[in-house]
C-alpha atoms as one frame of an Amber mdcrd trajectory, in Angstrom:
protein
 191.114 143.968  65.258 187.501 143.032  65.535 184.759 142.305  68.254 182.860
 139.652  67.971 183.765 139.244  64.898 182.566 142.712  63.645 185.671 144.855
  62.374 186.900 147.772  64.704 186.243 150.513  62.149 182.469 149.463  62.299
 182.446 150.484  65.848 182.063 153.873  67.994 185.893 155.103  68.833 186.632
 154.898  72.833 183.580 153.192  74.205 184.091 150.029  76.353 182.774 146.674
  74.746 182.496 144.038  77.027 180.823 140.836  77.400 177.301 140.134  78.522
 176.702 136.302  78.970 177.042 134.817  75.702 176.951 138.387  74.029 179.528
 140.354  73.032 178.104 144.327  74.007 178.826 146.798  71.344 178.369 150.363
  70.363 178.033 150.251  66.507 178.001 153.756  64.384 174.562 154.794  63.542
 175.202 154.050  59.758 176.063 150.519  60.591 173.218 150.158  62.931 170.660
 151.006  60.309 171.843 148.370  58.267 170.215 145.550  60.000 166.524 144.261
  59.977 164.458 143.240  62.604 163.582 139.602  62.903 160.547 137.796  64.852
 162.642 135.065  66.434 163.265 137.830  69.671 162.727 135.320  72.931 163.181
 138.536  74.843 160.082 140.932  74.432 161.986 143.653  75.619 164.745 143.493
  72.821 164.980 143.602  69.495 167.023 141.140  67.709 168.154 141.680  63.982
 170.370 140.380  61.511 172.696 142.301  59.237 171.770 141.853  55.385 174.642
 139.257  53.872 176.402 138.912  56.974 174.661 136.383  58.854 175.500 138.367
  62.100 172.599 138.625  64.649 172.082 141.947  66.733 170.581 142.032  70.380
 169.317 145.704  70.992 168.886 146.513  74.587 168.492 149.854  75.786 170.422
 151.179  73.261 173.171 149.015  73.203 173.948 146.058  69.840 174.846 142.833
  71.445 176.452 140.122  68.948 176.496 136.452  69.889 180.280 135.925  71.130
 180.155 131.951  69.810
């Protein structure tokens, strides 16, 4: 099973995942989160937007949560 295209084994177990607007909020395992690199194109100055090398995924890190576009 995947959430927002992310394999379930990459997510922390037993934590809620829920939609937040056009983003799917996920809690990734720390070792997975470290594989994301920041990008410069964030329109939200309070968030860090990044992408995982080789995957094409984009993440939005806000208040300790990882948000992956649901589309």
